[in-house]
XYZ file of C-alpha atoms in Angstrom:
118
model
C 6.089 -15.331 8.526
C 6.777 -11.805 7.683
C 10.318 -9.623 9.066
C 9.887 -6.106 9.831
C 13.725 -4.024 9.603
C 13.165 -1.056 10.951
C 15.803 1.735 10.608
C 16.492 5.844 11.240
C 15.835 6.528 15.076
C 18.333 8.114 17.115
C 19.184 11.445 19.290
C 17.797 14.444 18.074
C 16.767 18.520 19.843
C 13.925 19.180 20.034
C 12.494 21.303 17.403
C 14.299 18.732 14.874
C 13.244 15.647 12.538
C 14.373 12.012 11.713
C 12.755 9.684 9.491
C 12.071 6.516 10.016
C 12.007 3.194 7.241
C 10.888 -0.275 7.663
C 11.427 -3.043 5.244
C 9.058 -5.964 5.178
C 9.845 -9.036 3.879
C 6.319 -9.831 2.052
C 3.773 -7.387 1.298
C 1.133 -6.581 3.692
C -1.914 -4.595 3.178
C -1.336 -2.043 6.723
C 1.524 -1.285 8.168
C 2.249 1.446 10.418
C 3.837 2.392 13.739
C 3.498 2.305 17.211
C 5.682 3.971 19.869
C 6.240 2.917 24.014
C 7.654 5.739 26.409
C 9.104 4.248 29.387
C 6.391 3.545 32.126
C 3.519 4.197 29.760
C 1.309 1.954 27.073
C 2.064 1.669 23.898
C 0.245 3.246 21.503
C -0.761 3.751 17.928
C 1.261 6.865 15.909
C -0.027 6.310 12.701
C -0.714 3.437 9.914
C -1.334 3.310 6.100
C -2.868 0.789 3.882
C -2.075 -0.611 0.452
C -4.935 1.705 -1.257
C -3.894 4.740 1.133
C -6.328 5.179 3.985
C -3.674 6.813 6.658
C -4.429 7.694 10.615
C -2.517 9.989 12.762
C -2.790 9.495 16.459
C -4.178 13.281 17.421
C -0.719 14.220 18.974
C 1.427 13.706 15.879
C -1.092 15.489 13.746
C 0.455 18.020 11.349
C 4.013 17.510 12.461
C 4.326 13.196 11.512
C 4.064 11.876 7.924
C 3.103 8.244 7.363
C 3.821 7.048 3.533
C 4.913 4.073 1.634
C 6.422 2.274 -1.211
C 4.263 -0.456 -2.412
C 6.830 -2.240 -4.789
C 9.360 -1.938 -2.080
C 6.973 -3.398 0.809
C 8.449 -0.523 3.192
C 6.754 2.231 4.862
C 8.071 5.652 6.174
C 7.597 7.763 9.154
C 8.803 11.365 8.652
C 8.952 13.402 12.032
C 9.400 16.546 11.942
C 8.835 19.602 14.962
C 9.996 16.603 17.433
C 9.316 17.525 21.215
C 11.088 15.319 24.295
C 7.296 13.747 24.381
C 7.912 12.016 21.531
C 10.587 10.121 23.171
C 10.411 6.792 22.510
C 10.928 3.223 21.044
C 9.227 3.247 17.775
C 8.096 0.033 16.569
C 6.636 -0.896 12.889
C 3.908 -3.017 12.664
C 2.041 -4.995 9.485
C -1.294 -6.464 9.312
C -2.253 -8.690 6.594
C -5.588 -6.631 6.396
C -6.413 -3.739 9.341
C -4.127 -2.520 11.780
C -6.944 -1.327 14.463
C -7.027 0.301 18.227
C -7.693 -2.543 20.595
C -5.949 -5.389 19.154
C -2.427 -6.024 18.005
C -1.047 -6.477 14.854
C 0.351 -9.396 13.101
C 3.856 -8.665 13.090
C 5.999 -6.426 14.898
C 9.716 -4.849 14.173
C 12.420 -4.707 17.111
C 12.161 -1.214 18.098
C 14.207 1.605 17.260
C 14.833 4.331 19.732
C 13.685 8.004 19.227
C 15.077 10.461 21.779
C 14.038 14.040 21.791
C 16.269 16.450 24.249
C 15.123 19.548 25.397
């Protein structure tokens, strides 16, 4: 079994940025992160693999950064431009091999909230 420790979400304005970390206890070839908005689905911000292949959900695109640390099993999400629709509970997530649309992956963090005010 693999922990996630997720860390960096809080209250920002809109217009600001907060990075996120999460720390997983064995290595894992995707990892990534997902956000749920009150009432709503959650969904798929963006995800990296060991060799680099990233994704960007289309409404992070150009303002989100996904990256990671290999030797240090931990991945990043640097926010920046945040608007009160990115309000949120931000979760990492690892796969051992694909995080992918349509199915979930095989370990999740507890959550860290991400408020944007207008």
């Amino acid at each position: 079994q693999v922990q996630l420790v997720e860390s960096g979400g809080g209250l920002v304005q809109a217009g600001g940025s907060l990075r996120l970390s999460c720390v997983a206890s064995g290595r894992m070839n995707a990892m990534g992160w997902y956000r749920q908005a009150p009432g709503k689905q959650r969904e798929l911000v963006a995800s990296i693999t060991m060799s680099g292949r990233i994704d960007y959900a289309d409404s992070v695109k150009g303002r989100f950064t996904i990256s990671r640390d290999n030797a240090k099993n931990t991945v990043y999400l640097q926010m920046n431009s945040l608007k009160p629709e990115d309000t949120a509970v931000y979760y990492c997530a690892a796969s051992a091999l694909l995080i992918r649309i349509g199915r979930p992956p095989d370990y999740w963090g507890q959550g860290t909230q991400v408020t944007v005010s207008s």
